[in-house]
PDB file of C-alpha atoms in Angstrom:
ATOM      1  CA  MET S   1     186.967 146.162  96.942  1.00  0.00           C
ATOM      2  CA  LYS S   2     183.705 146.337  98.981  1.00  0.00           C
ATOM      3  CA  LYS S   3     181.618 146.200  95.759  1.00  0.00           C
ATOM      4  CA  THR S   4     183.618 143.303  94.620  1.00  0.00           C
ATOM      5  CA  ILE S   5     182.999 141.356  97.869  1.00  0.00           C
ATOM      6  CA  LEU S   6     179.324 142.256  97.658  1.00  0.00           C
ATOM      7  CA  GLY S   7     179.172 141.087  94.120  1.00  0.00           C
ATOM      8  CA  LEU S   8     180.780 137.839  95.037  1.00  0.00           C
ATOM      9  CA  LEU S   9     178.388 137.288  97.942  1.00  0.00           C
ATOM     10  CA  ALA S  10     175.511 137.971  95.536  1.00  0.00           C
ATOM     11  CA  PHE S  11     176.796 135.659  92.973  1.00  0.00           C
ATOM     12  CA  SER S  12     177.322 132.942  95.705  1.00  0.00           C
ATOM     13  CA  MET S  13     173.838 133.297  96.829  1.00  0.00           C
ATOM     14  CA  MET S  14     172.401 133.143  93.283  1.00  0.00           C
ATOM     15  CA  SER S  15     174.454 130.077  92.686  1.00  0.00           C
ATOM     16  CA  ALA S  16     173.218 128.388  95.687  1.00  0.00           C
ATOM     17  CA  THR S  17     169.662 129.114  94.762  1.00  0.00           C
ATOM     18  CA  ALA S  18     170.352 127.952  91.159  1.00  0.00           C
ATOM     19  CA  LEU S  19     171.703 124.613  92.488  1.00  0.00           C
ATOM     20  CA  ALA S  20     168.800 124.155  94.747  1.00  0.00           C
ATOM     21  CA  ALA S  21     166.466 124.775  91.805  1.00  0.00           C
ATOM     22  CA  ASP S  22     168.305 122.314  89.694  1.00  0.00           C
ATOM     23  CA  ILE S  23     166.659 119.369  91.526  1.00  0.00           C
ATOM     24  CA  LYS S  24     163.204 118.410  90.426  1.00  0.00           C
ATOM     25  CA  PRO S  25     162.142 115.925  93.107  1.00  0.00           C
ATOM     26  CA  ALA S  26     159.282 113.584  92.669  1.00  0.00           C
ATOM     27  CA  ILE S  27     157.456 110.904  94.581  1.00  0.00           C
ATOM     28  CA  ILE S  28     155.179 108.165  93.450  1.00  0.00           C
ATOM     29  CA  TYR S  29     152.984 106.515  95.909  1.00  0.00           C
ATOM     30  CA  ASP S  30     151.828 102.830  95.994  1.00  0.00           C
ATOM     31  CA  LEU S  31     148.259 101.602  95.863  1.00  0.00           C
ATOM     32  CA  GLY S  32     146.059 102.773  98.620  1.00  0.00           C
ATOM     33  CA  GLY S  33     146.810 106.426  97.897  1.00  0.00           C
ATOM     34  CA  LYS S  34     148.814 109.148  99.782  1.00  0.00           C
ATOM     35  CA  PHE S  35     146.195 109.470 102.499  1.00  0.00           C
ATOM     36  CA  ASP S  36     146.096 105.778 103.557  1.00  0.00           C
ATOM     37  CA  LYS S  37     146.880 106.898 107.277  1.00  0.00           C
ATOM     38  CA  SER S  38     149.886 104.623 106.957  1.00  0.00           C
ATOM     39  CA  PHE S  39     152.720 103.878 104.660  1.00  0.00           C
ATOM     40  CA  ASN S  40     151.941 106.183 101.759  1.00  0.00           C
ATOM     41  CA  GLU S  41     150.937 109.069 104.057  1.00  0.00           C
ATOM     42  CA  ALA S  42     154.272 108.801 105.864  1.00  0.00           C
ATOM     43  CA  ALA S  43     156.081 109.215 102.510  1.00  0.00           C
ATOM     44  CA  PHE S  44     153.867 112.206 101.796  1.00  0.00           C
ATOM     45  CA  ASN S  45     154.727 113.709 105.198  1.00  0.00           C
ATOM     46  CA  GLY S  46     158.409 113.290 104.468  1.00  0.00           C
ATOM     47  CA  ALA S  47     157.961 115.224 101.130  1.00  0.00           C
ATOM     48  CA  GLU S  48     155.873 117.957 102.641  1.00  0.00           C
ATOM     49  CA  LYS S  49     158.552 118.456 105.469  1.00  0.00           C
ATOM     50  CA  PHE S  50     161.262 118.907 102.720  1.00  0.00           C
ATOM     51  CA  LYS S  51     159.076 121.361 100.838  1.00  0.00           C
ATOM     52  CA  ALA S  52     158.246 123.341 103.912  1.00  0.00           C
ATOM     53  CA  GLU S  53     161.897 123.598 104.893  1.00  0.00           C
ATOM     54  CA  THR S  54     163.399 124.395 101.560  1.00  0.00           C
ATOM     55  CA  GLY S  55     160.689 125.930  99.488  1.00  0.00           C
ATOM     56  CA  ILE S  56     161.368 123.529  96.788  1.00  0.00           C
ATOM     57  CA  GLU S  57     158.184 122.018  95.008  1.00  0.00           C
ATOM     58  CA  TYR S  58     157.852 118.305  94.211  1.00  0.00           C
ATOM     59  CA  ARG S  59     155.866 116.253  91.830  1.00  0.00           C
ATOM     60  CA  GLU S  60     153.595 113.443  92.920  1.00  0.00           C
ATOM     61  CA  PHE S  61     151.383 110.796  91.615  1.00  0.00           C
ATOM     62  CA  GLU S  62     149.051 108.244  92.959  1.00  0.00           C
ATOM     63  CA  ILE S  63     148.643 105.106  90.928  1.00  0.00           C
ATOM     64  CA  ALA S  64     145.322 103.503  90.500  1.00  0.00           C
ATOM     65  CA  ASN S  65     146.445 100.162  89.283  1.00  0.00           C
ATOM     66  CA  ASP S  66     149.630  98.301  88.500  1.00  0.00           C
ATOM     67  CA  ALA S  67     149.490  99.075  84.860  1.00  0.00           C
ATOM     68  CA  GLN S  68     150.431 102.659  85.680  1.00  0.00           C
ATOM     69  CA  ARG S  69     153.636 102.011  87.356  1.00  0.00           C
ATOM     70  CA  GLU S  70     155.988 101.887  84.299  1.00  0.00           C
ATOM     71  CA  GLN S  71     154.256 104.633  82.494  1.00  0.00           C
ATOM     72  CA  ALA S  72     154.346 106.977  85.551  1.00  0.00           C
ATOM     73  CA  LEU S  73     158.014 106.284  86.176  1.00  0.00           C
ATOM     74  CA  ARG S  74     159.076 106.864  82.600  1.00  0.00           C
ATOM     75  CA  ARG S  75     157.026 110.060  82.374  1.00  0.00           C
ATOM     76  CA  PHE S  76     158.775 111.511  85.470  1.00  0.00           C
ATOM     77  CA  ALA S  77     162.150 110.414  84.275  1.00  0.00           C
ATOM     78  CA  SER S  78     161.636 111.663  80.742  1.00  0.00           C
ATOM     79  CA  ASP S  79     160.408 115.127  82.131  1.00  0.00           C
ATOM     80  CA  GLY S  80     163.712 115.506  83.960  1.00  0.00           C
ATOM     81  CA  ASN S  81     162.552 114.795  87.500  1.00  0.00           C
ATOM     82  CA  SER S  82     165.380 113.755  89.844  1.00  0.00           C
ATOM     83  CA  PRO S  83     165.434 112.288  92.442  1.00  0.00           C
ATOM     84  CA  ILE S  84     162.319 110.108  91.907  1.00  0.00           C
ATOM     85  CA  VAL S  85     161.386 108.307  95.096  1.00  0.00           C
ATOM     86  CA  MET S  86     159.068 105.310  94.866  1.00  0.00           C
ATOM     87  CA  ALA S  87     157.096 104.196  97.868  1.00  0.00           C
ATOM     88  CA  GLY S  88     156.806 100.413  97.957  1.00  0.00           C
ATOM     89  CA  PHE S  89     158.434  97.124  96.934  1.00  0.00           C
ATOM     90  CA  ASN S  90     155.919  96.808  94.048  1.00  0.00           C
ATOM     91  CA  TRP S  91     157.943  99.375  92.072  1.00  0.00           C
ATOM     92  CA  ALA S  92     160.975  97.157  91.785  1.00  0.00           C
ATOM     93  CA  ALA S  93     160.186  95.417  88.469  1.00  0.00           C
ATOM     94  CA  SER S  94     159.449  98.678  86.641  1.00  0.00           C
ATOM     95  CA  LEU S  95     162.581 100.361  88.227  1.00  0.00           C
ATOM     96  CA  GLU S  96     164.687  97.390  87.054  1.00  0.00           C
ATOM     97  CA  LYS S  97     163.629  98.198  83.479  1.00  0.00           C
ATOM     98  CA  ILE S  98     163.688 101.998  83.423  1.00  0.00           C
ATOM     99  CA  ALA S  99     166.616 102.930  85.551  1.00  0.00           C
ATOM    100  CA  PRO S 100     169.216 101.852  82.914  1.00  0.00           C
ATOM    101  CA  GLU S 101     167.265 103.962  80.284  1.00  0.00           C
ATOM    102  CA  TYR S 102     167.885 107.108  82.381  1.00  0.00           C
ATOM    103  CA  PRO S 103     171.483 106.692  83.847  1.00  0.00           C
ATOM    104  CA  ASP S 104     171.697 110.378  84.915  1.00  0.00           C
ATOM    105  CA  THR S 105     168.463 110.185  86.922  1.00  0.00           C
ATOM    106  CA  GLU S 106     168.688 109.556  90.709  1.00  0.00           C
ATOM    107  CA  PHE S 107     166.135 106.993  91.842  1.00  0.00           C
ATOM    108  CA  ALA S 108     165.283 105.753  95.341  1.00  0.00           C
ATOM    109  CA  ILE S 109     163.008 102.731  96.270  1.00  0.00           C
ATOM    110  CA  ILE S 110     161.608 102.092  99.638  1.00  0.00           C
ATOM    111  CA  ASP S 111     161.182  98.426 100.929  1.00  0.00           C
ATOM    112  CA  MET S 112     163.195  96.736  98.063  1.00  0.00           C
ATOM    113  CA  VAL S 113     166.698  96.366  96.972  1.00  0.00           C
ATOM    114  CA  VAL S 114     167.298  97.162  93.303  1.00  0.00           C
ATOM    115  CA  GLU S 115     170.898  96.870  92.222  1.00  0.00           C
ATOM    116  CA  LYS S 116     171.317  99.495  89.583  1.00  0.00           C
ATOM    117  CA  PRO S 117     174.206 102.050  89.711  1.00  0.00           C
ATOM    118  CA  ASN S 118     171.772 104.873  89.871  1.00  0.00           C
ATOM    119  CA  VAL S 119     169.360 103.591  92.539  1.00  0.00           C
ATOM    120  CA  LYS S 120     169.372 104.023  96.239  1.00  0.00           C
ATOM    121  CA  SER S 121     167.517 101.287  98.075  1.00  0.00           C
ATOM    122  CA  ILE S 122     166.025 101.907 101.576  1.00  0.00           C
ATOM    123  CA  VAL S 123     164.834  98.977 103.682  1.00  0.00           C
ATOM    124  CA  PHE S 124     163.854  98.715 107.246  1.00  0.00           C
ATOM    125  CA  LYS S 125     164.239  96.361 110.128  1.00  0.00           C
ATOM    126  CA  GLU S 126     160.560  96.005 110.619  1.00  0.00           C
ATOM    127  CA  GLN S 127     161.104  93.023 112.824  1.00  0.00           C
ATOM    128  CA  GLU S 128     162.737  95.091 115.484  1.00  0.00           C
ATOM    129  CA  GLY S 129     159.947  97.549 115.770  1.00  0.00           C
ATOM    130  CA  SER S 130     157.365  94.790 115.565  1.00  0.00           C
ATOM    131  CA  TYR S 131     159.224  93.088 118.511  1.00  0.00           C
ATOM    132  CA  LEU S 132     158.735  96.039 120.560  1.00  0.00           C
ATOM    133  CA  VAL S 133     154.956  96.438 119.971  1.00  0.00           C
ATOM    134  CA  GLY S 134     154.667  92.738 120.514  1.00  0.00           C
ATOM    135  CA  VAL S 135     156.302  93.156 124.039  1.00  0.00           C
ATOM    136  CA  LEU S 136     153.621  95.801 124.668  1.00  0.00           C
ATOM    137  CA  ALA S 137     150.801  93.674 123.347  1.00  0.00           C
ATOM    138  CA  GLY S 138     151.900  90.719 125.570  1.00  0.00           C
ATOM    139  CA  LEU S 139     152.007  92.898 128.653  1.00  0.00           C
ATOM    140  CA  ALA S 140     148.746  94.608 128.056  1.00  0.00           C
ATOM    141  CA  SER S 141     146.719  91.418 127.195  1.00  0.00           C
ATOM    142  CA  LYS S 142     144.429  90.097 129.785  1.00  0.00           C
ATOM    143  CA  THR S 143     143.525  86.906 127.850  1.00  0.00           C
ATOM    144  CA  LYS S 144     147.177  86.220 126.810  1.00  0.00           C
ATOM    145  CA  THR S 145     145.892  85.844 123.326  1.00  0.00           C
ATOM    146  CA  VAL S 146     146.981  88.613 120.789  1.00  0.00           C
ATOM    147  CA  SER S 147     146.720  88.633 117.065  1.00  0.00           C
ATOM    148  CA  PHE S 148     148.122  90.108 113.774  1.00  0.00           C
ATOM    149  CA  VAL S 149     146.431  91.095 110.586  1.00  0.00           C
ATOM    150  CA  GLY S 150     148.635  91.395 107.548  1.00  0.00           C
ATOM    151  CA  GLY S 151     147.825  93.024 104.241  1.00  0.00           C
ATOM    152  CA  MET S 152     149.341  91.020 101.248  1.00  0.00           C
ATOM    153  CA  ASP S 153     150.515  87.641 102.113  1.00  0.00           C
ATOM    154  CA  ILE S 154     154.192  88.200 101.187  1.00  0.00           C
ATOM    155  CA  PRO S 155     157.600  87.592 102.991  1.00  0.00           C
ATOM    156  CA  LEU S 156     157.866  91.214 103.767  1.00  0.00           C
ATOM    157  CA  ILE S 157     154.678  91.243 105.894  1.00  0.00           C
ATOM    158  CA  HIS S 158     155.606  87.958 107.480  1.00  0.00           C
ATOM    159  CA  LYS S 159     158.753  89.936 108.643  1.00  0.00           C
ATOM    160  CA  PHE S 160     156.293  92.225 110.765  1.00  0.00           C
ATOM    161  CA  ALA S 161     154.332  89.251 111.980  1.00  0.00           C
ATOM    162  CA  CYS S 162     157.342  87.283 113.145  1.00  0.00           C
ATOM    163  CA  GLY S 163     158.826  90.062 115.100  1.00  0.00           C
ATOM    164  CA  TYR S 164     155.495  90.641 116.824  1.00  0.00           C
ATOM    165  CA  VAL S 165     155.146  86.900 117.689  1.00  0.00           C
ATOM    166  CA  GLY S 166     158.740  87.061 119.178  1.00  0.00           C
ATOM    167  CA  GLY S 167     158.001  90.110 121.295  1.00  0.00           C
ATOM    168  CA  ALA S 168     154.653  88.829 122.483  1.00  0.00           C
ATOM    169  CA  LYS S 169     155.935  85.490 123.473  1.00  0.00           C
ATOM    170  CA  SER S 170     158.904  86.989 125.224  1.00  0.00           C
ATOM    171  CA  THR S 171     156.628  88.398 127.901  1.00  0.00           C
ATOM    172  CA  GLY S 172     155.691  84.981 129.461  1.00  0.00           C
ATOM    173  CA  GLU S 173     154.629  81.407 129.103  1.00  0.00           C
ATOM    174  CA  GLY S 174     151.340  80.679 127.300  1.00  0.00           C
ATOM    175  CA  VAL S 175     150.951  83.709 125.105  1.00  0.00           C
ATOM    176  CA  LYS S 176     149.158  82.801 121.950  1.00  0.00           C
ATOM    177  CA  VAL S 177     149.501  84.841 118.767  1.00  0.00           C
ATOM    178  CA  LEU S 178     146.819  84.470 115.991  1.00  0.00           C
ATOM    179  CA  GLU S 179     147.814  85.411 112.442  1.00  0.00           C
ATOM    180  CA  ALA S 180     145.876  86.088 109.142  1.00  0.00           C
ATOM    181  CA  TYR S 181     146.337  87.981 105.972  1.00  0.00           C
ATOM    182  CA  THR S 182     143.811  89.984 103.825  1.00  0.00           C
ATOM    183  CA  GLY S 183     144.796  88.666 100.456  1.00  0.00           C
ATOM    184  CA  THR S 184     147.409  87.767  97.895  1.00  0.00           C
ATOM    185  CA  THR S 185     146.990  90.717  95.404  1.00  0.00           C
ATOM    186  CA  PRO S 186     147.638  94.435  95.851  1.00  0.00           C
ATOM    187  CA  ASP S 187     143.947  94.919  96.691  1.00  0.00           C
ATOM    188  CA  ALA S 188     144.837  93.531 100.069  1.00  0.00           C
ATOM    189  CA  TRP S 189     146.229  97.037 101.096  1.00  0.00           C
ATOM    190  CA  ASN S 190     142.784  98.671 100.570  1.00  0.00           C
ATOM    191  CA  ASP S 191     140.147  96.659 101.994  1.00  0.00           C
ATOM    192  CA  PRO S 192     139.166  97.968 105.341  1.00  0.00           C
ATOM    193  CA  VAL S 193     135.986  95.864 105.359  1.00  0.00           C
ATOM    194  CA  LYS S 194     137.772  92.697 105.106  1.00  0.00           C
ATOM    195  CA  GLY S 195     140.414  93.970 107.534  1.00  0.00           C
ATOM    196  CA  GLY S 196     137.562  94.548 110.163  1.00  0.00           C
ATOM    197  CA  GLU S 197     136.063  91.191 109.544  1.00  0.00           C
ATOM    198  CA  ILE S 198     139.438  89.430 110.099  1.00  0.00           C
ATOM    199  CA  ALA S 199     139.893  91.264 113.285  1.00  0.00           C
ATOM    200  CA  LYS S 200     136.437  90.484 114.648  1.00  0.00           C
ATOM    201  CA  SER S 201     137.089  86.772 113.894  1.00  0.00           C
ATOM    202  CA  GLN S 202     140.403  87.012 115.903  1.00  0.00           C
ATOM    203  CA  ILE S 203     138.565  88.793 118.710  1.00  0.00           C
ATOM    204  CA  ASP S 204     136.013  86.124 118.829  1.00  0.00           C
ATOM    205  CA  GLN S 205     138.937  83.598 119.342  1.00  0.00           C
ATOM    206  CA  GLY S 206     140.121  85.519 122.285  1.00  0.00           C
ATOM    207  CA  SER S 207     142.415  88.089 120.947  1.00  0.00           C
ATOM    208  CA  ASP S 208     142.244  91.398 122.965  1.00  0.00           C
ATOM    209  CA  VAL S 209     145.122  93.195 121.047  1.00  0.00           C
ATOM    210  CA  VAL S 210     145.206  93.380 117.402  1.00  0.00           C
ATOM    211  CA  TYR S 211     148.321  94.539 115.376  1.00  0.00           C
ATOM    212  CA  HIS S 212     147.906  95.358 111.798  1.00  0.00           C
ATOM    213  CA  ALA S 213     150.454  95.676 108.938  1.00  0.00           C
ATOM    214  CA  ALA S 214     148.011  96.214 106.054  1.00  0.00           C
ATOM    215  CA  GLY S 215     148.063  99.830 104.867  1.00  0.00           C
ATOM    216  CA  GLY S 216     144.603 101.358 104.346  1.00  0.00           C
ATOM    217  CA  THR S 217     143.069  97.969 105.234  1.00  0.00           C
ATOM    218  CA  GLY S 218     144.228  98.525 108.773  1.00  0.00           C
ATOM    219  CA  VAL S 219     141.790 101.379 109.372  1.00  0.00           C
ATOM    220  CA  GLY S 220     139.236  98.679 109.486  1.00  0.00           C
ATOM    221  CA  VAL S 221     141.273  96.602 111.805  1.00  0.00           C
ATOM    222  CA  LEU S 222     141.548  99.353 114.353  1.00  0.00           C
ATOM    223  CA  GLN S 223     137.926 100.211 114.016  1.00  0.00           C
ATOM    224  CA  ALA S 224     136.753  96.749 114.760  1.00  0.00           C
ATOM    225  CA  ALA S 225     139.093  96.398 117.685  1.00  0.00           C
ATOM    226  CA  ALA S 226     137.878  99.696 119.224  1.00  0.00           C
ATOM    227  CA  ASP S 227     134.148  98.664 118.477  1.00  0.00           C
ATOM    228  CA  ALA S 228     134.720  95.535 120.416  1.00  0.00           C
ATOM    229  CA  GLY S 229     136.307  97.320 123.321  1.00  0.00           C
ATOM    230  CA  LYS S 230     139.644  95.754 122.597  1.00  0.00           C
ATOM    231  CA  LEU S 231     143.063  97.316 121.753  1.00  0.00           C
ATOM    232  CA  GLY S 232     144.568  97.771 118.294  1.00  0.00           C
ATOM    233  CA  ILE S 233     148.192  98.541 117.236  1.00  0.00           C
ATOM    234  CA  GLY S 234     148.844 100.760 114.244  1.00  0.00           C
ATOM    235  CA  VAL S 235     151.707 100.641 111.707  1.00  0.00           C
ATOM    236  CA  ASP S 236     154.047 102.825 109.725  1.00  0.00           C
ATOM    237  CA  SER S 237     152.624 106.214 110.693  1.00  0.00           C
ATOM    238  CA  ASN S 238     151.475 107.181 114.303  1.00  0.00           C
ATOM    239  CA  GLN S 239     147.970 105.888 114.179  1.00  0.00           C
ATOM    240  CA  ASN S 240     147.115 106.321 117.817  1.00  0.00           C
ATOM    241  CA  MET S 241     144.807 109.218 117.036  1.00  0.00           C
ATOM    242  CA  LEU S 242     142.617 107.163 114.816  1.00  0.00           C
ATOM    243  CA  GLN S 243     140.963 105.536 117.856  1.00  0.00           C
ATOM    244  CA  PRO S 244     142.120 107.571 120.841  1.00  0.00           C
ATOM    245  CA  GLY S 245     142.436 105.431 123.966  1.00  0.00           C
ATOM    246  CA  LYS S 246     141.805 102.253 121.954  1.00  0.00           C
ATOM    247  CA  VAL S 247     145.156 102.072 120.077  1.00  0.00           C
ATOM    248  CA  LEU S 248     147.878 100.627 122.355  1.00  0.00           C
ATOM    249  CA  THR S 249     150.670 101.988 120.281  1.00  0.00           C
ATOM    250  CA  SER S 250     151.810 102.206 116.623  1.00  0.00           C
ATOM    251  CA  MET S 251     154.970 100.507 115.209  1.00  0.00           C
ATOM    252  CA  LEU S 252     156.657 103.485 113.617  1.00  0.00           C
ATOM    253  CA  LYS S 253     158.449 102.918 110.274  1.00  0.00           C
ATOM    254  CA  ARG S 254     160.198 106.123 109.292  1.00  0.00           C
ATOM    255  CA  VAL S 255     159.279 106.191 105.703  1.00  0.00           C
ATOM    256  CA  ASP S 256     158.919 109.978 105.995  1.00  0.00           C
ATOM    257  CA  VAL S 257     162.576 110.226 107.179  1.00  0.00           C
ATOM    258  CA  ALA S 258     163.582 108.145 104.217  1.00  0.00           C
ATOM    259  CA  VAL S 259     161.792 110.458 101.613  1.00  0.00           C
ATOM    260  CA  TYR S 260     163.056 113.655 103.359  1.00  0.00           C
ATOM    261  CA  ASP S 261     166.598 112.330 103.552  1.00  0.00           C
ATOM    262  CA  ALA S 262     166.552 111.238  99.845  1.00  0.00           C
ATOM    263  CA  PHE S 263     165.303 114.742  98.752  1.00  0.00           C
ATOM    264  CA  THR S 264     167.829 116.441 100.973  1.00  0.00           C
ATOM    265  CA  ALA S 265     170.760 114.400  99.809  1.00  0.00           C
ATOM    266  CA  ALA S 266     169.977 115.158  96.194  1.00  0.00           C
ATOM    267  CA  LYS S 267     169.631 118.916  97.007  1.00  0.00           C
ATOM    268  CA  ASP S 268     172.979 118.807  98.774  1.00  0.00           C
ATOM    269  CA  ASP S 269     174.610 116.750  95.980  1.00  0.00           C
ATOM    270  CA  LYS S 270     175.322 113.895  98.455  1.00  0.00           C
ATOM    271  CA  PHE S 271     172.867 111.345  97.095  1.00  0.00           C
ATOM    272  CA  GLU S 272     174.548 107.831  97.431  1.00  0.00           C
ATOM    273  CA  PHE S 273     173.654 104.786  95.556  1.00  0.00           C
ATOM    274  CA  GLU S 274     173.685 102.223  98.315  1.00  0.00           C
ATOM    275  CA  VAL S 275     171.408 100.060 100.458  1.00  0.00           C
ATOM    276  CA  SER S 276     170.297 101.577 103.631  1.00  0.00           C
ATOM    277  CA  ASN S 277     168.943  99.102 106.333  1.00  0.00           C
ATOM    278  CA  LEU S 278     167.271 101.187 109.008  1.00  0.00           C
ATOM    279  CA  GLY S 279     166.468  99.673 112.490  1.00  0.00           C
ATOM    280  CA  LEU S 280     166.314 100.692 116.133  1.00  0.00           C
ATOM    281  CA  LYS S 281     169.913 101.816 116.205  1.00  0.00           C
ATOM    282  CA  GLU S 282     169.330 104.043 113.254  1.00  0.00           C
ATOM    283  CA  ASP S 283     165.896 105.345 114.622  1.00  0.00           C
ATOM    284  CA  GLY S 284     164.314 103.871 111.502  1.00  0.00           C
ATOM    285  CA  VAL S 285     161.728 102.101 113.409  1.00  0.00           C
ATOM    286  CA  GLY S 286     160.189 102.486 116.849  1.00  0.00           C
ATOM    287  CA  TYR S 287     156.974 102.695 118.724  1.00  0.00           C
ATOM    288  CA  ALA S 288     154.593 105.640 119.395  1.00  0.00           C
ATOM    289  CA  LEU S 289     153.882 107.155 122.787  1.00  0.00           C
ATOM    290  CA  ASP S 290     151.717 110.187 123.019  1.00  0.00           C
ATOM    291  CA  GLU S 291     148.615 111.832 124.677  1.00  0.00           C
ATOM    292  CA  HIS S 292     146.267 109.417 122.933  1.00  0.00           C
ATOM    293  CA  ASN S 293     147.786 106.199 124.410  1.00  0.00           C
ATOM    294  CA  GLN S 294     149.742 107.389 127.502  1.00  0.00           C
ATOM    295  CA  ALA S 295     147.044 105.968 129.782  1.00  0.00           C
ATOM    296  CA  LEU S 296     147.316 102.624 128.207  1.00  0.00           C
ATOM    297  CA  VAL S 297     151.061 102.164 128.597  1.00  0.00           C
ATOM    298  CA  THR S 298     151.906 101.974 132.259  1.00  0.00           C
ATOM    299  CA  PRO S 299     155.305 103.119 133.640  1.00  0.00           C
ATOM    300  CA  GLU S 300     156.192  99.448 134.094  1.00  0.00           C
ATOM    301  CA  MET S 301     155.279  98.499 130.526  1.00  0.00           C
ATOM    302  CA  LYS S 302     157.331 101.521 129.237  1.00  0.00           C
ATOM    303  CA  ASP S 303     160.369 100.439 131.365  1.00  0.00           C
ATOM    304  CA  ALA S 304     160.160  96.895 130.068  1.00  0.00           C
ATOM    305  CA  VAL S 305     159.929  97.854 126.390  1.00  0.00           C
ATOM    306  CA  GLU S 306     162.714 100.447 126.688  1.00  0.00           C
ATOM    307  CA  LYS S 307     164.891  97.731 128.293  1.00  0.00           C
ATOM    308  CA  VAL S 308     164.142  95.519 125.345  1.00  0.00           C
ATOM    309  CA  LYS S 309     164.887  98.293 122.902  1.00  0.00           C
ATOM    310  CA  ALA S 310     168.370  98.920 124.483  1.00  0.00           C
ATOM    311  CA  ASP S 311     169.201  95.222 124.510  1.00  0.00           C
ATOM    312  CA  ILE S 312     168.290  94.922 120.746  1.00  0.00           C
ATOM    313  CA  ILE S 313     170.501  97.976 119.955  1.00  0.00           C
ATOM    314  CA  ALA S 314     173.252  96.507 122.147  1.00  0.00           C
ATOM    315  CA  GLY S 315     172.940  93.076 120.424  1.00  0.00           C
ATOM    316  CA  LYS S 316     171.853  91.268 123.587  1.00  0.00           C
ATOM    317  CA  VAL S 317     168.550  90.416 121.992  1.00  0.00           C
ATOM    318  CA  GLN S 318     168.617  89.176 118.400  1.00  0.00           C
ATOM    319  CA  VAL S 319     165.331  89.574 116.441  1.00  0.00           C
ATOM    320  CA  HIS S 320     164.811  87.013 113.790  1.00  0.00           C
ATOM    321  CA  ASP S 321     164.483  88.478 110.260  1.00  0.00           C
ATOM    322  CA  TYR S 322     161.953  86.299 108.442  1.00  0.00           C
ATOM    323  CA  MET S 323     163.396  87.481 105.078  1.00  0.00           C
ATOM    324  CA  THR S 324     166.701  85.704 105.641  1.00  0.00           C
ATOM    325  CA  ASP S 325     165.073  82.213 105.562  1.00  0.00           C
ATOM    326  CA  GLU S 326     161.346  82.564 105.425  1.00  0.00           C
ATOM    327  CA  THR S 327     160.783  80.880 108.762  1.00  0.00           C
ATOM    328  CA  CYS S 328     159.741  82.125 112.162  1.00  0.00           C
ATOM    329  CA  PRO S 329     161.396  80.344 115.124  1.00  0.00           C
ATOM    330  CA  TYR S 330     159.231  81.821 117.934  1.00  0.00           C
TER     331      TYR S 330
END
């Protein structure tokens, strides 16, 4: 009897290992590369956490141009990788075409909704996190002029900008928000020189707090703000350490959690083909406070932003979503 029980336990453990090994997760990054210190790197960190906790390896690929999207996605799917997570809305067109060709493959796309029966779509309420950092910007500004540098000039990035404008202007009368974008092509995500030039121009116009939502371009924005003795605000990942003492905060967008959860759900056979919309209530967005910026955020500022956060979660403050009507009422 004892041998039978031990045998069953051994079989159970082997079965669990086999099931875990059955998944072949993969992640494909967007332009800018996995070490962009922002969006892609957050996705990479989520994959690395999964690997560290489970011991399960994953495949990855960094595209060099848009022409590689369909080729990379089809290659991973034909090789039997599943789930395949795509970081970025630019993957939508390729996924729309390829997902039906591989109905048994589990796909997940971040920042876009693709309505296919084998696709999980993960989007975020960026406007809520941006509203919070806007509040901090308005409270920290001495000139009452703050600014925003976006990457690609598209509705998704206007969503960040609009939330930021709303938060900044909520701090008092006369707050001005300057707004500019790096470009209209995917190259806009990886041009730190131009990002720095735009930030300098905004600083010349009186801005003393500059928030970016520009991927790798944002490294130049934060550098320019620090060089001018002004404050920057990072995005997606915690970028406070890029310019310690010169980054007021970072708007956290938990792309790392999205990737980790997608891989974990597939491992546990709980992958759901749905649309997940993650905001403050779901801890999908937020703001960063650590040793690099704690001297910049006073207790009064922290109390103020935490109150706004609680009010947004409770529904007392409604943050406009630019994507609903492509307008910003603030």
